[in-house]
């Protein structure tokens, strides 16, 4: 497809388990963002990649959260030892870098809804 | 630190009425401001993007204004339709390629 693809769409895990969430950005997009959206709230920034380089991880809430993009395309967000407060929708977005367009909206996937029991 | 606020959190209007959605931000040093629509269980769809040098953008029934000096943006939706029912989010970006800072959203219901 032409859009940002995220999998799985839904994930249920028991507290303490590790989870991995996948994001396939739009082909050719070099910038990739992860956001966390709690129920009834706006998304909050987690981390940002340009190609394979993680340029900003200031939004990751704890060291249990880890993101990677080893080949500069697909990205994985991993949460270790999940807690109930990790329950949220995790959104991925991709965009082109500035030198290609000064008007570069981020394109969002449908998200992964994570529920921790 | 940039803070973005959207008031009201929810809005219900009869079909045909114009919608006015408000967004305020604390740091006027923004690169651009975006308005998004989010349907239940879905991701975000970009509606309008206003560059910091612009004062407004229009697309069909949608018009968004930006007043950096007062830290405000307003999204107008003319002649609302039931299909406009969704959550509308605004987000400010400080620099090109940088992260979006979102407001909490306004949940809109347009009643037939």
Tab-separated table of C-alpha atoms in Angstrom:
chain	number	residue	atom	x	y	z
A	1	UNK	CA	0.000	0.000	0.000
A	2	UNK	CA	0.922	3.636	-0.299
A	3	UNK	CA	0.500	4.617	3.340
A	4	UNK	CA	2.248	3.974	6.642
A	5	UNK	CA	1.538	0.440	7.802
A	6	UNK	CA	1.621	-0.666	11.427
A	7	UNK	CA	1.336	-4.150	12.896
A	8	UNK	CA	-0.215	-5.654	14.812
A	9	UNK	CA	-3.347	-3.498	14.927
A	10	UNK	CA	-4.172	-4.816	18.384
A	11	UNK	CA	-1.926	-6.361	21.009
A	12	UNK	CA	-2.930	-7.729	24.378
A	13	UNK	CA	-0.176	-8.702	26.788
A	14	UNK	CA	0.123	-9.600	30.428
A	15	UNK	CA	1.960	-7.270	32.742
A	16	UNK	CA	5.653	-8.071	32.681
A	17	UNK	CA	5.745	-9.417	29.130
A	18	UNK	CA	7.820	-7.857	26.360
A	19	UNK	CA	6.116	-6.554	23.212
A	20	UNK	CA	7.351	-5.438	19.798
A	21	UNK	CA	5.443	-3.067	17.530
A	22	UNK	CA	6.298	-2.687	13.857
A	23	UNK	CA	6.098	0.291	11.520
A	24	UNK	CA	6.528	0.240	7.728
A	25	UNK	CA	6.891	3.857	6.559
A	26	UNK	CA	6.006	5.186	3.138
A	27	UNK	CA	8.651	4.059	0.673
A	28	UNK	CA	11.412	6.631	0.362
A	29	UNK	CA	10.512	8.552	3.509
A	30	UNK	CA	13.623	9.063	5.559
A	31	UNK	CA	12.069	10.605	8.667
A	32	UNK	CA	10.148	8.348	11.048
A	33	UNK	CA	8.410	9.261	14.295
A	34	UNK	CA	6.768	7.269	17.097
A	35	UNK	CA	4.012	8.749	19.241
A	36	UNK	CA	2.016	7.417	22.199
A	37	UNK	CA	-1.668	8.307	22.498
A	38	UNK	CA	-3.483	7.636	25.758
A	39	UNK	CA	-7.270	7.319	25.688
A	40	UNK	CA	-8.953	10.667	25.165
A	41	UNK	CA	-5.698	12.577	24.778
A	42	UNK	CA	-3.546	13.883	21.976
A	43	UNK	CA	-0.485	11.940	20.818
A	44	UNK	CA	2.797	12.520	22.618
A	45	UNK	CA	6.191	12.272	20.965
A	46	UNK	CA	8.382	9.292	21.804
A	47	UNK	CA	11.290	9.163	19.362
A	48	UNK	CA	12.523	10.241	15.915
A	49	UNK	CA	14.735	8.647	13.266
A	50	UNK	CA	16.356	10.080	10.194
A	51	UNK	CA	17.306	7.066	8.117
A	52	UNK	CA	18.813	4.614	10.607
A	53	UNK	CA	19.983	7.297	13.022
A	54	UNK	CA	17.903	7.882	16.142
A	55	UNK	CA	18.221	11.652	16.472
A	56	UNK	CA	15.813	12.249	19.338
A	57	UNK	CA	14.620	9.819	21.982
A	58	UNK	CA	13.723	12.395	24.583
A	59	UNK	CA	10.076	11.288	24.728
A	60	UNK	CA	10.696	7.671	25.680
A	61	UNK	CA	9.144	7.388	29.162
A	62	UNK	CA	11.631	4.916	30.620
A	63	UNK	CA	14.508	2.622	29.746
A	64	UNK	CA	11.963	-0.132	29.207
A	65	UNK	CA	11.199	1.516	25.860
A	66	UNK	CA	13.563	0.917	22.972
A	67	UNK	CA	13.233	1.744	19.269
A	68	UNK	CA	15.339	0.784	16.302
A	69	UNK	CA	15.466	1.250	12.543
A	70	UNK	CA	18.530	-0.724	11.511
A	71	UNK	CA	18.260	-0.372	7.724
A	72	UNK	CA	16.591	3.003	7.582
A	73	UNK	CA	13.168	1.698	6.566
A	74	UNK	CA	11.121	-0.540	8.903
A	75	UNK	CA	11.152	0.460	12.565
A	76	UNK	CA	10.359	-1.535	15.695
A	77	UNK	CA	9.300	-0.133	19.044
A	78	UNK	CA	9.987	-2.561	21.855
A	79	UNK	CA	8.609	-2.330	25.368
A	80	UNK	CA	10.151	-4.566	27.995
A	81	UNK	CA	8.490	-5.683	31.228
A	82	UNK	CA	5.231	-4.010	30.267
A	83	UNK	CA	3.190	-2.150	32.882
A	84	UNK	CA	-0.501	-1.247	32.870
A	85	UNK	CA	0.341	2.405	32.266
A	86	UNK	CA	1.869	1.379	28.929
A	87	UNK	CA	-1.651	0.708	27.609
A	88	UNK	CA	-2.190	3.177	24.770
A	89	UNK	CA	-2.276	3.522	21.010
A	90	UNK	CA	1.187	3.717	19.502
A	91	UNK	CA	1.288	5.754	16.297
A	92	UNK	CA	4.005	5.830	13.693
A	93	UNK	CA	4.475	8.639	11.181
A	94	UNK	CA	6.858	9.227	8.311
A	95	UNK	CA	7.841	12.237	6.246
A	96	UNK	CA	10.443	13.508	3.790
A	97	UNK	CA	13.278	15.654	5.126
A	98	UNK	CA	13.366	19.408	4.707
A	99	UNK	CA	15.548	19.512	1.607
A	100	UNK	CA	12.827	17.810	-0.426
A	101	UNK	CA	9.937	20.022	0.580
A	102	UNK	CA	9.368	22.893	2.940
A	103	UNK	CA	5.789	21.691	3.360
A	104	UNK	CA	6.181	18.218	4.729
A	105	UNK	CA	3.244	16.926	6.733
A	106	UNK	CA	3.809	13.784	8.715
A	107	UNK	CA	1.830	10.830	7.384
A	108	UNK	CA	0.377	8.619	10.097
A	109	UNK	CA	-0.421	4.925	10.283
A	110	UNK	CA	-3.570	3.600	11.974
A	111	UNK	CA	-1.607	2.702	15.096
A	112	UNK	CA	-1.250	-0.319	17.342
A	113	UNK	CA	-3.661	-0.466	20.266
A	114	UNK	CA	-1.757	-2.012	23.173
A	115	UNK	CA	-3.613	-3.332	26.209
A	116	UNK	CA	-1.704	-4.566	29.239
A	117	UNK	CA	-3.677	-6.786	31.583
B	1	UNK	CA	8.533	23.744	26.525
B	2	UNK	CA	5.724	24.102	24.000
B	3	UNK	CA	2.221	23.469	25.334
B	4	UNK	CA	-0.782	23.200	23.040
B	5	UNK	CA	-4.341	23.498	24.339
B	6	UNK	CA	-7.663	22.880	22.625
B	7	UNK	CA	-10.909	24.134	24.073
B	8	UNK	CA	-13.600	22.875	24.204
B	9	UNK	CA	-12.782	19.201	24.605
B	10	UNK	CA	-16.116	18.271	23.029
B	11	UNK	CA	-18.633	20.036	20.832
B	12	UNK	CA	-22.062	19.052	19.519
B	13	UNK	CA	-23.826	21.021	16.773
B	14	UNK	CA	-26.810	20.487	14.467
B	15	UNK	CA	-26.115	19.737	10.827
B	16	UNK	CA	-25.545	22.847	8.729
B	17	UNK	CA	-24.095	24.956	11.522
B	18	UNK	CA	-20.563	26.318	11.128
B	19	UNK	CA	-17.893	24.846	13.396
B	20	UNK	CA	-15.201	26.887	15.130
B	21	UNK	CA	-12.391	24.948	16.786
B	22	UNK	CA	-9.764	26.714	18.860
B	23	UNK	CA	-6.109	25.908	19.427
B	24	UNK	CA	-3.629	27.869	21.535
B	25	UNK	CA	0.105	27.404	21.963
B	26	UNK	CA	2.562	28.899	24.438
B	27	UNK	CA	5.710	29.241	22.304
B	28	UNK	CA	5.214	31.464	19.257
B	29	UNK	CA	8.498	30.288	17.695
B	30	UNK	CA	6.838	27.668	15.524
B	31	UNK	CA	7.778	26.456	12.033
B	32	UNK	CA	4.259	25.479	11.111
B	33	UNK	CA	0.958	24.363	12.602
B	34	UNK	CA	-1.109	21.415	11.422
B	35	UNK	CA	-4.709	20.427	11.871
B	36	UNK	CA	-5.587	16.739	11.836
B	37	UNK	CA	-8.739	14.688	11.869
B	38	UNK	CA	-8.918	11.393	13.755
B	39	UNK	CA	-11.763	8.921	13.364
B	40	UNK	CA	-12.326	6.272	16.067
B	41	UNK	CA	-9.729	3.512	15.881
B	42	UNK	CA	-7.858	5.250	13.098
B	43	UNK	CA	-4.692	7.226	12.655
B	44	UNK	CA	-4.453	10.923	11.912
B	45	UNK	CA	-5.399	12.477	8.605
B	46	UNK	CA	-3.756	15.809	7.821
B	47	UNK	CA	-6.328	18.487	6.978
B	48	UNK	CA	-4.385	21.734	6.711
B	49	UNK	CA	-0.825	22.878	7.311
B	50	UNK	CA	-0.091	26.565	7.911
B	51	UNK	CA	3.472	27.792	7.570
B	52	UNK	CA	4.626	30.288	10.200
B	53	UNK	CA	4.781	32.996	7.519
B	54	UNK	CA	1.154	32.441	6.514
B	55	UNK	CA	-2.001	33.684	8.181
B	56	UNK	CA	-4.463	31.172	6.805
B	57	UNK	CA	-5.011	28.123	4.631
B	58	UNK	CA	-8.192	26.964	2.921
B	59	UNK	CA	-9.340	23.646	1.549
B	60	UNK	CA	-12.943	23.283	0.486
B	61	UNK	CA	-15.188	23.902	3.500
B	62	UNK	CA	-12.180	24.116	5.806
B	63	UNK	CA	-10.299	27.271	6.692
B	64	UNK	CA	-7.538	27.541	9.263
B	65	UNK	CA	-6.072	30.785	10.555
B	66	UNK	CA	-2.855	31.390	12.437
B	67	UNK	CA	-1.963	34.297	14.720
B	68	UNK	CA	1.528	33.665	16.029
B	69	UNK	CA	1.670	36.809	18.150
B	70	UNK	CA	-1.297	35.706	20.224
B	71	UNK	CA	-0.425	32.002	20.040
B	72	UNK	CA	-3.712	30.990	18.452
B	73	UNK	CA	-5.044	29.030	15.534
B	74	UNK	CA	-8.656	28.498	14.583
B	75	UNK	CA	-10.163	25.859	12.331
B	76	UNK	CA	-13.453	26.799	10.680
B	77	UNK	CA	-15.647	24.153	9.081
B	78	UNK	CA	-18.494	25.632	7.072
B	79	UNK	CA	-21.931	24.041	6.779
B	80	UNK	CA	-21.135	21.043	8.964
B	81	UNK	CA	-22.262	17.561	7.951
B	82	UNK	CA	-22.683	14.368	10.010
B	83	UNK	CA	-19.591	13.027	8.234
B	84	UNK	CA	-17.568	15.767	9.897
B	85	UNK	CA	-18.046	14.018	13.242
B	86	UNK	CA	-14.559	13.116	14.477
B	87	UNK	CA	-11.824	14.322	16.802
B	88	UNK	CA	-9.854	17.288	15.538
B	89	UNK	CA	-6.293	17.792	16.703
B	90	UNK	CA	-3.925	20.688	16.220
B	91	UNK	CA	-0.163	20.310	16.454
B	92	UNK	CA	2.721	22.758	16.435
B	93	UNK	CA	6.162	22.009	15.060
B	94	UNK	CA	9.198	23.990	16.113
B	95	UNK	CA	11.502	23.251	13.192
B	96	UNK	CA	11.404	21.421	9.897
B	97	UNK	CA	11.619	17.683	10.394
B	98	UNK	CA	10.985	18.060	14.086
B	99	UNK	CA	8.435	16.444	16.372
B	100	UNK	CA	4.812	17.538	16.560
B	101	UNK	CA	3.416	18.826	19.856
B	102	UNK	CA	-0.306	18.067	19.980
B	103	UNK	CA	-3.249	19.532	21.767
B	104	UNK	CA	-5.711	17.229	23.507
B	105	UNK	CA	-8.196	17.423	20.647
B	106	UNK	CA	-11.797	18.522	20.260
B	107	UNK	CA	-14.340	15.755	19.807
B	108	UNK	CA	-17.029	16.957	17.394
B	109	UNK	CA	-20.489	15.502	16.908
B	110	UNK	CA	-22.651	16.827	14.096
B	111	UNK	CA	-26.260	15.770	14.608
B	112	UNK	CA	-28.470	15.138	11.554
